[in-house]
Amino acid sequence: MREEATAFVPGHVTGFFSAHPDEDPTKAGSRGAGLTLTDGVEVSVEPATESTVVLDGTEAEVEPVTTVLETLDATARVEAAADLPIGAGFGVSGAMALGTALAANRVFERKLSANELVTIAHGAEVQAGTGLGDVVAQAHGGVPIRLEPGGPQDNKLDAIPSRARVEYVSFGELSTADVLSGDTEALTAAGKEALARVVEEPTLLSFMYASRLFARDAGLLTERVTETIAEVSEAGGQASMAMLGETVFALGTGLSDAGYEPSVCATHPAGAVLK
Amino acid sequence: MREEATAFVPGHVTGFFSAHPDEDPTKAGSRGAGLTLTDGVEVSVEPATESTVVLDGTEAEVEPVTTVLETLDATARVEAAADLPIGAGFGVSGAMALGTALAANRVFERKLSANELVTIAHGAEVQAGTGLGDVVAQAHGGVPIRLEPGGPQDNKLDAIPSRARVEYVSFGELSTADVLSGDTEALTAAGKEALARVVEEPTLLSFMYASRLFARDAGLLTERVTETIAEVSEAGGQASMAMLGETVFALGTGLSDAGYEPSVCATHPAGAVLK
């Protein structure tokens, strides 16, 4: 057994998605597309006499992390440091689950493959209702397109072969669990249309356009988000809403040009990695 | 049309493989596993009146690159700078094909997806007989396991969730085309056995062990390679032969500890990226 291992998992903002439930949480998930981000979560795992999770210095209940530890038969202290706002659509819970899986596999020498670890983290996240597609996107990196839902044994991924500077501002949280447990019919229809558009033209511009239409048609826009996206458009930029959070992300200098003081990062070229 | 685009593609040493021919070059390929490397190839593409390929300052005929340009209907000057020895088992031709696909897609605004570009580069490499699995591995990054052959529409990948410092020494070239056009029966049997071993235990140590057995059983070892691997073992390290080149790679400080002055790099966390 090693003393400690640390993984870095990129953040992930989903631009659009459709939900695909399944009794088996490793087969359930979402189709959609998003940006993985150089702002992410660093997750350290060390053996302990009882399992605890600490997020940005404060002890926290993070159900997917607990599930991952149990699945790997690991009793550990998990410490996560997030560069990102929590609960605001950046995939922090998915990042914690995936980072815990990678680091615990190393510390406890569980000898699982990358796909097996991603499957465990994805299943734990789906089961907890905290996300449907972040984990597989965060394992992939870049600008992943989720063509088929589920963990790596079932899904199918492609990607937009581009990179970009990304800016974001966050006004607050939206509960993923609340939205996903509500009526998702309009959302799913809008998600399918957006995906068809991006498959037809896998570029960043078409991704941003499809994301904006999705946010409107799925009925998820808040007033502040609508206003901010409009201001970025007026300044000649491209912005949309992070699914699911009261967060606006923009390509390049979109938010700065519109007078905001955004956080600045970039698309992350790699998936989650052990440090 | 843009003026120029540049992609970085990691090098790739294959530890073991089995060949899987198919009439369709995008379905043909190999199963196996290898290490992608931070030493790689930088490929720049700019529009030109006729297509030329320059490798490390010298004009060169690189068939897969020509095929990629033709497939993308691009007439361009391709300039590649390799951190790696050529023809020695580091996947330089695959890297050039993949880098050209990514950069030409950007320069000529062809709007293809990542999978489409990898498929084109993989098919071009297979058609030229210069490689069977480098391109899909180089698109993935890390320590990829190729479970099923072919381009991204057909293959299935997993990975060993580890990273490592990597050392290598190269004594010269081996012709991939010659080996692949010869009798590959013993090689394929040894490759399947090695893959089963690594799937059973996806760790770097089991990968190195499986690779050494493969090199021996496939009858590809040269005298110098055999000697060097033995010296690394005697010094307590792990080394094997790059498929296909007269090249020895080792984890950590394996070659240094055995008294060599190797090139030093590491596994590359990401797949090929536009710069």
Coordinates of C-alpha atoms in Angstrom, one line a residue:
Chain A
M1 CA 0.0 0.0 0.0
R2 CA 1.3 3.5 -0.9
E3 CA 1.1 6.4 1.5
E4 CA -0.8 8.7 -0.8
A5 CA -1.8 9.4 -4.4
T6 CA -3.1 12.5 -6.1
A7 CA -5.1 12.9 -9.3
F8 CA -6.0 16.0 -11.3
V9 CA -9.4 16.0 -13.0
P10 CA -10.4 18.8 -15.3
G11 CA -13.6 20.7 -14.8
H12 CA -16.4 20.1 -17.4
V13 CA -19.1 22.5 -18.5
T14 CA -21.9 20.8 -20.4
G15 CA -23.4 22.9 -23.2
F16 CA -26.3 20.6 -23.9
F17 CA -27.5 17.1 -23.1
S18 CA -30.3 14.6 -23.2
A19 CA -30.9 12.3 -20.2
H20 CA -30.9 8.5 -20.7
P21 CA -32.0 6.6 -17.6
D22 CA -31.3 2.9 -17.2
E23 CA -31.7 0.6 -14.3
D24 CA -28.0 -0.1 -14.4
P25 CA -26.2 3.1 -13.4
T26 CA -23.1 2.1 -15.5
K27 CA -25.4 2.1 -18.6
A28 CA -27.4 5.2 -17.8
G29 CA -26.1 8.6 -18.7
S30 CA -26.5 11.3 -21.2
R31 CA -25.7 12.3 -24.7
G32 CA -24.4 15.8 -25.2
A33 CA -21.2 17.9 -25.5
G34 CA -19.1 20.2 -23.3
L35 CA -15.8 21.7 -22.6
T36 CA -13.3 20.2 -20.2
L37 CA -11.3 22.9 -18.4
T38 CA -7.8 23.5 -17.1
D39 CA -9.5 24.7 -13.9
G40 CA -10.3 21.4 -12.2
V41 CA -10.1 19.4 -9.0
E42 CA -7.1 17.9 -7.3
V43 CA -8.0 14.9 -5.3
S44 CA -5.6 13.2 -2.8
V45 CA -6.3 9.8 -1.2
E46 CA -4.5 8.4 1.8
P47 CA -5.4 5.3 3.8
A48 CA -7.2 6.0 7.1
T49 CA -9.0 4.2 9.9
E50 CA -12.3 5.6 8.7
S51 CA -13.3 7.3 5.5
T52 CA -13.7 11.1 5.4
V53 CA -14.1 13.5 2.6
V54 CA -12.7 17.1 2.8
L55 CA -13.5 19.6 0.1
D56 CA -11.6 22.9 0.1
G57 CA -10.7 22.4 3.8
T58 CA -14.2 21.5 5.0
E59 CA -15.5 18.0 5.8
A60 CA -18.3 17.2 3.3
E61 CA -20.7 14.4 2.5
V62 CA -20.1 13.6 -1.2
E63 CA -22.1 10.5 -2.0
P64 CA -20.4 9.5 -5.2
V65 CA -17.0 9.6 -3.5
T66 CA -18.3 7.4 -0.6
T67 CA -19.6 4.9 -3.2
V68 CA -16.3 4.8 -5.1
L69 CA -14.4 4.1 -1.9
E70 CA -16.8 1.3 -1.0
T71 CA -16.6 -0.2 -4.4
L72 CA -12.8 -0.2 -4.2
D73 CA -13.0 -1.6 -0.7
A74 CA -10.9 1.4 0.4
T75 CA -11.0 3.2 3.8
A76 CA -9.4 6.5 3.2
R77 CA -9.2 10.2 3.8
V78 CA -10.0 12.0 0.5
E79 CA -9.0 15.6 0.2
A80 CA -10.1 17.7 -2.7
A81 CA -9.1 21.2 -3.8
A82 CA -11.4 22.7 -6.4
D83 CA -10.3 25.6 -8.7
L84 CA -14.0 25.9 -9.5
P85 CA -17.3 27.0 -7.9
I86 CA -19.2 24.1 -6.3
G87 CA -22.7 23.1 -7.6
A88 CA -22.6 25.6 -10.4
G89 CA -22.2 23.2 -13.4
F90 CA -18.5 22.5 -13.5
G91 CA -18.7 18.8 -12.7
V92 CA -17.0 19.0 -9.3
S93 CA -18.8 16.0 -7.9
G94 CA -17.8 13.9 -11.0
A95 CA -14.3 15.1 -10.7
M96 CA -14.1 14.1 -7.1
A97 CA -15.5 10.6 -7.9
L98 CA -13.1 10.1 -10.8
G99 CA -10.1 11.5 -9.0
T100 CA -10.9 9.3 -6.0
A101 CA -11.2 6.2 -8.2
L102 CA -7.8 6.9 -9.9
A103 CA -6.0 7.8 -6.7
A104 CA -7.5 5.0 -4.5
N105 CA -6.7 2.4 -7.2
R106 CA -3.1 3.5 -7.0
V107 CA -2.8 3.8 -3.2
F108 CA -4.6 0.5 -2.5
E109 CA -3.0 -1.3 -5.6
R110 CA -6.4 -2.5 -6.9
K111 CA -4.9 -3.1 -10.4
L112 CA -8.0 -1.9 -12.2
S113 CA -7.9 -0.6 -15.8
A114 CA -8.7 3.0 -16.7
N115 CA -12.1 1.9 -18.2
E116 CA -13.0 0.0 -15.0
L117 CA -12.2 3.0 -12.8
V118 CA -14.2 5.4 -15.1
T119 CA -17.1 2.9 -15.0
I120 CA -17.1 2.9 -11.2
A121 CA -16.9 6.7 -10.9
H122 CA -19.6 7.2 -13.6
G123 CA -21.9 4.6 -12.0
A124 CA -21.5 6.2 -8.5
E125 CA -22.3 9.7 -9.9
V126 CA -25.4 8.5 -11.7
Q127 CA -26.6 6.6 -8.7
A128 CA -26.2 9.7 -6.5
G129 CA -28.2 11.8 -9.1
T130 CA -25.4 14.4 -9.2
G131 CA -24.5 14.0 -12.9
L132 CA -25.0 11.9 -16.0
G133 CA -22.1 12.7 -18.3
D134 CA -19.3 14.6 -16.5
V135 CA -17.2 11.6 -15.5
V136 CA -16.8 10.2 -19.0
A137 CA -16.1 13.6 -20.4
Q138 CA -13.5 14.4 -17.7
A139 CA -11.8 11.0 -18.4
H140 CA -11.5 12.0 -22.1
G141 CA -10.4 15.6 -22.0
G142 CA -10.6 18.2 -24.8
V143 CA -14.1 19.0 -26.1
P144 CA -15.9 15.7 -25.9
I145 CA -19.1 14.8 -27.8
R146 CA -21.1 12.1 -26.0
L147 CA -22.7 10.2 -28.9
E148 CA -24.0 7.3 -26.8
P149 CA -24.7 7.4 -23.0
G150 CA -23.2 5.3 -20.3
G151 CA -19.8 4.3 -19.0
P152 CA -16.9 3.4 -21.2
Q153 CA -18.1 -0.2 -21.8
D154 CA -21.3 1.2 -23.4
N155 CA -20.8 4.7 -24.5
K156 CA -19.4 6.2 -27.7
L157 CA -17.4 9.4 -27.7
D158 CA -16.1 11.7 -30.4
A159 CA -14.6 15.2 -29.9
I160 CA -14.4 18.7 -31.5
P161 CA -10.7 18.9 -32.6
S162 CA -10.1 22.4 -31.2
R163 CA -8.9 24.2 -28.2
A164 CA -9.9 27.6 -26.8
R165 CA -9.5 30.1 -24.0
V166 CA -12.6 29.9 -21.8
E167 CA -14.0 32.5 -19.5
Y168 CA -16.8 32.0 -17.0
V169 CA -18.8 33.8 -14.3
S170 CA -21.0 32.0 -11.8
F171 CA -24.1 33.6 -10.1
G172 CA -25.0 30.5 -8.0
E173 CA -26.1 26.9 -7.8
L174 CA -28.8 24.9 -9.5
S175 CA -29.5 21.4 -8.2
T176 CA -28.7 18.8 -10.9
A177 CA -30.7 16.3 -8.9
D178 CA -33.8 18.6 -8.9
V179 CA -33.7 19.2 -12.7
L180 CA -33.0 15.6 -13.5
S181 CA -35.8 14.3 -11.3
G182 CA -38.3 16.7 -12.9
D183 CA -39.9 16.5 -16.4
T184 CA -37.0 16.1 -18.8
E185 CA -39.1 15.7 -22.0
A186 CA -38.5 19.2 -23.5
L187 CA -34.9 19.0 -22.4
T188 CA -34.3 15.7 -24.1
A189 CA -35.9 16.9 -27.4
A190 CA -33.7 20.0 -27.3
G191 CA -30.6 18.0 -26.5
K192 CA -31.1 15.6 -29.4
E193 CA -31.5 18.5 -31.8
A194 CA -28.3 20.2 -30.5
L195 CA -26.4 17.0 -30.8
A196 CA -27.4 16.5 -34.4
R197 CA -26.2 20.0 -35.1
V198 CA -22.8 19.5 -33.6
V199 CA -22.3 16.0 -35.2
E200 CA -23.1 17.7 -38.6
E201 CA -20.6 20.4 -37.9
P202 CA -18.1 19.6 -35.1
T203 CA -16.7 23.1 -34.5
L204 CA -16.6 25.3 -31.4
L205 CA -18.9 27.9 -33.0
S206 CA -21.5 25.3 -33.8
F207 CA -21.2 23.9 -30.3
M208 CA -21.8 27.4 -28.8
Y209 CA -24.8 28.0 -31.1
A210 CA -26.3 24.6 -30.3
S211 CA -25.8 25.2 -26.6
R212 CA -27.6 28.6 -26.6
L213 CA -30.6 27.1 -28.5
F214 CA -30.7 24.2 -26.0
A215 CA -30.6 26.4 -23.0
R216 CA -33.5 28.4 -24.4
D217 CA -35.6 25.4 -25.6
A218 CA -35.0 23.3 -22.5
G219 CA -36.4 26.2 -20.4
L220 CA -33.4 26.3 -18.1
L221 CA -32.3 29.9 -18.5
T222 CA -32.5 32.3 -15.5
E223 CA -32.9 36.0 -16.0
R224 CA -29.3 36.8 -15.0
V225 CA -27.9 34.2 -17.3
T226 CA -30.1 35.4 -20.2
E227 CA -28.9 38.9 -19.7
T228 CA -25.2 38.0 -19.5
I229 CA -25.4 35.8 -22.7
A230 CA -27.1 38.7 -24.5
E231 CA -24.4 41.2 -23.4
V232 CA -21.6 38.9 -24.6
S233 CA -23.4 38.5 -28.0
E234 CA -23.8 42.3 -28.2
A235 CA -20.0 42.6 -27.6
G236 CA -19.5 40.2 -30.6
G237 CA -18.7 37.1 -28.5
Q238 CA -20.0 33.6 -27.9
A239 CA -21.5 32.5 -24.6
S240 CA -23.9 30.0 -23.2
M241 CA -25.1 28.5 -19.9
A242 CA -23.3 25.7 -18.0
M243 CA -25.6 22.7 -17.5
L244 CA -26.5 22.7 -14.6
G245 CA -25.6 25.9 -12.8
E246 CA -26.3 29.5 -12.8
T247 CA -23.1 30.0 -14.8
V248 CA -22.2 31.6 -18.1
F249 CA -19.2 30.4 -20.0
A250 CA -17.7 32.1 -23.1
L251 CA -15.0 31.5 -25.7
G252 CA -12.0 33.7 -25.9
T253 CA -12.5 37.1 -24.3
G254 CA -16.3 37.1 -24.6
L255 CA -17.1 38.0 -21.0
S256 CA -14.2 40.4 -20.6
D257 CA -15.3 42.2 -23.7
A258 CA -18.8 42.5 -22.3
G259 CA -17.4 44.2 -19.2
Y260 CA -17.3 41.3 -16.8
E261 CA -14.4 40.2 -14.6
P262 CA -14.6 36.5 -15.3
S263 CA -12.4 33.6 -14.2
V264 CA -10.1 32.6 -17.1
C265 CA -9.0 29.1 -18.1
A266 CA -8.8 27.0 -21.3
T267 CA -10.0 23.7 -22.6
H268 CA -7.9 20.9 -21.1
P269 CA -6.0 18.8 -23.6
A270 CA -6.0 15.7 -21.5
G271 CA -8.4 13.6 -19.4
A272 CA -8.0 13.0 -15.7
V273 CA -4.4 12.1 -14.7
L274 CA -2.5 10.8 -11.7
K275 CA 0.1 13.3 -10.6
Chain B
M1 CA -8.5 29.6 -44.8
R2 CA -5.9 30.1 -42.0
E3 CA -2.3 30.7 -42.6
E4 CA -0.9 27.9 -40.6
A5 CA -1.7 25.4 -37.8
T6 CA 0.5 23.2 -35.7
A7 CA -0.2 20.0 -33.9
F8 CA 1.9 18.0 -31.3
V9 CA 1.6 14.3 -31.5
P10 CA 3.2 12.1 -28.8
G11 CA 5.6 9.4 -29.7
H12 CA 4.4 5.8 -29.1
V13 CA 6.4 2.7 -28.4
T14 CA 4.5 -0.5 -28.8
G15 CA 5.4 -3.2 -26.3
F16 CA 3.5 -6.0 -28.0
F17 CA 0.9 -6.4 -30.7
S18 CA -1.0 -8.8 -32.9
A19 CA -1.7 -7.9 -36.6
H20 CA -5.3 -7.8 -37.8
P21 CA -5.5 -7.3 -41.6
D22 CA -8.8 -6.2 -43.3
E23 CA -9.6 -5.1 -46.8
D24 CA -10.8 -1.8 -45.4
P25 CA -7.7 0.0 -44.0
T26 CA -9.9 1.9 -41.5
K27 CA -11.0 -1.5 -40.0
A28 CA -7.5 -3.2 -40.2
G29 CA -5.1 -2.6 -37.4
S30 CA -3.6 -4.3 -34.3
R31 CA -4.4 -5.3 -30.8
G32 CA -1.7 -4.5 -28.3
A33 CA -0.3 -2.0 -25.8
G34 CA 2.3 0.7 -25.6
L35 CA 3.5 3.9 -24.0
T36 CA 2.8 7.3 -25.5
L37 CA 5.7 9.6 -24.9
T38 CA 6.3 13.3 -24.1
D39 CA 9.0 13.1 -26.9
G40 CA 6.9 13.4 -30.0
V41 CA 6.5 15.2 -33.4
E42 CA 5.4 18.7 -34.0
V43 CA 3.7 19.0 -37.4
S44 CA 2.9 22.4 -39.1
V45 CA 0.7 22.7 -42.1
E46 CA 0.4 25.7 -44.4
P47 CA -1.3 26.1 -47.7
A48 CA 1.0 25.9 -50.7
T49 CA 0.8 25.6 -54.5
E50 CA 2.1 22.1 -54.4
S51 CA 2.3 19.6 -51.5
T52 CA 5.7 19.0 -49.9
V53 CA 6.7 17.2 -46.7
V54 CA 9.8 18.3 -44.8
L55 CA 11.0 16.2 -41.9
D56 CA 13.7 17.7 -39.6
G57 CA 14.7 20.1 -42.3
T58 CA 14.9 17.6 -45.2
E59 CA 12.3 17.0 -47.9
A60 CA 10.9 13.5 -47.5
E61 CA 8.4 11.1 -49.1
V62 CA 6.0 10.1 -46.3
E63 CA 3.2 8.2 -48.0
P64 CA 0.7 8.4 -45.1
V65 CA 1.0 12.2 -45.0
T66 CA 0.4 12.5 -48.8
T67 CA -2.7 10.3 -48.4
V68 CA -4.0 12.4 -45.6
L69 CA -3.5 15.6 -47.6
E70 CA -5.3 14.1 -50.6
T71 CA -8.2 12.8 -48.5
L72 CA -8.7 16.3 -47.0
D73 CA -8.3 17.8 -50.5
A74 CA -5.5 20.0 -49.1
T75 CA -2.4 21.2 -51.0
A76 CA 0.1 22.2 -48.3
R77 CA 3.6 22.3 -47.1
V78 CA 3.9 20.0 -44.1
E79 CA 6.8 20.6 -41.8
A80 CA 7.6 18.1 -39.1
A81 CA 10.1 18.2 -36.3
A82 CA 10.7 15.0 -34.4
D83 CA 12.2 14.7 -30.9
L84 CA 12.6 11.0 -31.8
P85 CA 14.7 8.7 -33.9
I86 CA 13.1 7.9 -37.2
G87 CA 12.1 4.3 -38.2
A88 CA 13.1 3.0 -34.8
G89 CA 9.7 2.1 -33.4
F90 CA 8.5 5.5 -32.0
G91 CA 5.5 5.9 -34.4
V92 CA 7.0 8.9 -36.2
S93 CA 5.1 8.2 -39.4
G94 CA 1.8 7.7 -37.5
A95 CA 2.5 11.0 -35.7
M96 CA 3.1 12.8 -39.0
A97 CA -0.1 11.4 -40.5
L98 CA -2.2 12.3 -37.4
G99 CA -0.6 15.7 -36.9
T100 CA -1.2 16.5 -40.6
A101 CA -4.8 15.5 -40.3
L102 CA -5.4 17.7 -37.3
A103 CA -3.5 20.7 -38.6
A104 CA -4.9 20.5 -42.2
N105 CA -8.5 20.2 -40.9
R106 CA -7.9 23.5 -39.0
V107 CA -6.1 25.4 -41.8
F108 CA -8.5 24.3 -44.5
E109 CA -11.6 24.5 -42.2
R110 CA -12.7 21.0 -43.2
K111 CA -14.9 20.7 -40.1
L112 CA -14.3 17.1 -39.4
S113 CA -14.6 15.5 -36.0
A114 CA -11.7 14.1 -34.0
N115 CA -12.8 10.5 -34.8
E116 CA -13.0 11.3 -38.5
L117 CA -9.5 12.8 -38.5
V118 CA -8.1 9.8 -36.6
T119 CA -9.8 7.4 -39.0
I120 CA -8.3 9.2 -42.0
A121 CA -4.8 9.1 -40.5
H122 CA -5.1 5.5 -39.3
G123 CA -6.3 4.3 -42.7
A124 CA -3.5 6.2 -44.4
E125 CA -0.9 4.6 -42.2
V126 CA -2.3 1.1 -42.6
Q127 CA -2.5 1.5 -46.4
A128 CA 1.1 2.6 -46.5
G129 CA 2.2 -0.4 -44.4
T130 CA 4.0 1.8 -42.0
G131 CA 2.0 1.0 -38.9
L132 CA -1.1 -0.7 -37.5
G133 CA -1.8 0.8 -34.1
D134 CA 0.3 3.9 -33.5
V135 CA -2.3 6.5 -34.7
V136 CA -5.1 5.4 -32.4
A137 CA -2.7 5.1 -29.5
Q138 CA -1.3 8.6 -30.2
A139 CA -4.8 10.1 -30.4
H140 CA -5.5 8.6 -27.0
G141 CA -2.4 9.4 -25.0
G142 CA -1.3 7.8 -21.7
V143 CA -0.6 4.0 -21.8
P144 CA -3.3 2.7 -24.2
I145 CA -4.4 -0.9 -24.5
R146 CA -5.8 -1.7 -27.9
L147 CA -8.5 -4.3 -27.2
E148 CA -10.0 -4.3 -30.7
P149 CA -8.2 -3.3 -33.9
G150 CA -9.1 -0.5 -36.3
G151 CA -9.9 3.2 -36.4
P152 CA -12.1 4.8 -33.8
Q153 CA -15.4 3.7 -35.4
D154 CA -14.4 0.0 -34.9
N155 CA -11.8 -0.3 -32.2
K156 CA -12.0 -0.5 -28.5
L157 CA -9.4 1.0 -26.2
D158 CA -8.7 0.8 -22.5
A159 CA -5.6 2.1 -20.7
I160 CA -3.3 1.4 -17.8
P161 CA -4.0 4.2 -15.3
S162 CA -0.4 5.1 -14.5
R163 CA 2.4 7.4 -15.6
A164 CA 6.1 6.9 -15.6
R165 CA 9.5 8.3 -16.5
V166 CA 10.7 6.5 -19.6
E167 CA 14.2 6.1 -20.9
Y168 CA 15.3 4.8 -24.3
V169 CA 18.3 4.0 -26.5
S170 CA 18.1 3.3 -30.2
F171 CA 20.6 1.2 -32.1
G172 CA 18.9 1.5 -35.5
E173 CA 16.0 0.9 -37.7
L174 CA 13.8 -2.1 -38.4
S175 CA 11.4 -2.0 -41.3
T176 CA 7.8 -2.2 -40.1
A177 CA 6.7 -3.0 -43.6
D178 CA 9.1 -5.9 -43.9
V179 CA 8.1 -7.5 -40.6
L180 CA 4.4 -7.0 -41.3
S181 CA 4.6 -8.4 -44.8
G182 CA 6.4 -11.6 -43.5
D183 CA 5.0 -14.5 -41.6
T184 CA 3.2 -13.0 -38.6
E185 CA 1.7 -16.2 -37.1
A186 CA 4.1 -16.6 -34.1
L187 CA 3.9 -12.9 -33.6
T188 CA 0.1 -12.9 -33.5
A189 CA 0.0 -15.8 -31.0
A190 CA 2.5 -14.1 -28.7
G191 CA 0.6 -10.8 -29.0
K192 CA -2.7 -12.4 -28.0
E193 CA -1.0 -14.0 -24.9
A194 CA 0.6 -10.7 -23.9
L195 CA -2.7 -8.9 -24.3
A196 CA -4.5 -11.4 -22.1
R197 CA -1.9 -10.9 -19.4
V198 CA -2.2 -7.1 -19.4
V199 CA -6.0 -7.2 -19.5
E200 CA -5.9 -9.5 -16.5
E201 CA -3.5 -7.1 -14.7
P202 CA -3.4 -3.6 -16.2
T203 CA -0.3 -2.3 -14.5
L204 CA 3.0 -1.0 -15.9
L205 CA 5.0 -3.9 -14.4
S206 CA 2.8 -6.5 -16.0
F207 CA 3.0 -4.5 -19.3
M208 CA 6.8 -4.7 -19.2
Y209 CA 6.8 -8.4 -18.4
A210 CA 4.3 -9.2 -21.2
S211 CA 6.3 -7.1 -23.6
R212 CA 9.6 -8.9 -22.9
L213 CA 7.9 -12.3 -23.3
F214 CA 6.4 -11.1 -26.6
A215 CA 9.7 -9.8 -28.0
R216 CA 11.2 -13.2 -27.3
D217 CA 8.4 -15.4 -28.5
A218 CA 7.8 -13.4 -31.6
G219 CA 11.4 -13.8 -32.6
L220 CA 12.1 -10.1 -33.1
L221 CA 15.0 -9.6 -30.7
T222 CA 18.3 -8.6 -32.0
E223 CA 21.6 -9.4 -30.2
R224 CA 22.2 -5.9 -29.0
V225 CA 18.6 -5.5 -27.8
T226 CA 18.7 -8.8 -25.9
E227 CA 22.0 -7.8 -24.3
T228 CA 20.7 -4.4 -23.2
I229 CA 17.4 -5.7 -21.8
A230 CA 19.5 -8.3 -19.8
E231 CA 21.8 -5.5 -18.5
V232 CA 18.8 -3.5 -17.3
S233 CA 17.3 -6.6 -15.6
E234 CA 20.6 -7.2 -13.8
A235 CA 20.6 -3.6 -12.6
G236 CA 17.2 -4.3 -11.1
G237 CA 15.2 -2.5 -13.8
Q238 CA 12.4 -3.1 -16.4
A239 CA 13.1 -2.8 -20.1
S240 CA 11.8 -4.2 -23.4
M241 CA 12.0 -3.7 -27.1
A242 CA 10.1 -1.1 -29.1
M243 CA 8.0 -2.7 -31.8
L244 CA 9.3 -2.2 -34.4
G245 CA 12.8 -0.8 -34.1
E246 CA 16.2 -1.8 -32.7
T247 CA 15.3 0.2 -29.7
V248 CA 15.2 -0.6 -25.9
F249 CA 12.9 1.4 -23.6
A250 CA 12.9 1.2 -19.8
L251 CA 10.8 2.5 -17.0
G252 CA 12.2 5.0 -14.5
T253 CA 16.0 5.0 -14.5
G254 CA 16.4 1.4 -15.8
L255 CA 18.9 2.2 -18.6
S256 CA 20.8 4.8 -16.6
D257 CA 21.2 2.4 -13.8
A258 CA 22.7 -0.1 -16.3
G259 CA 25.3 2.4 -17.4
Y260 CA 23.7 3.7 -20.6
E261 CA 23.2 7.4 -21.5
P262 CA 19.6 7.2 -22.6
S263 CA 17.2 9.8 -23.9
V264 CA 14.8 10.6 -21.1
C265 CA 11.1 11.4 -21.4
A266 CA 7.8 10.3 -19.7
T267 CA 4.5 8.9 -20.6
H268 CA 2.3 11.6 -22.3
P269 CA -0.9 12.3 -20.4
A270 CA -2.8 13.5 -23.4
G271 CA -3.4 12.4 -27.0
A272 CA -2.4 14.5 -30.0
V273 CA -3.3 18.2 -29.7
L274 CA -3.5 21.3 -31.8
K275 CA -1.2 24.0 -30.4

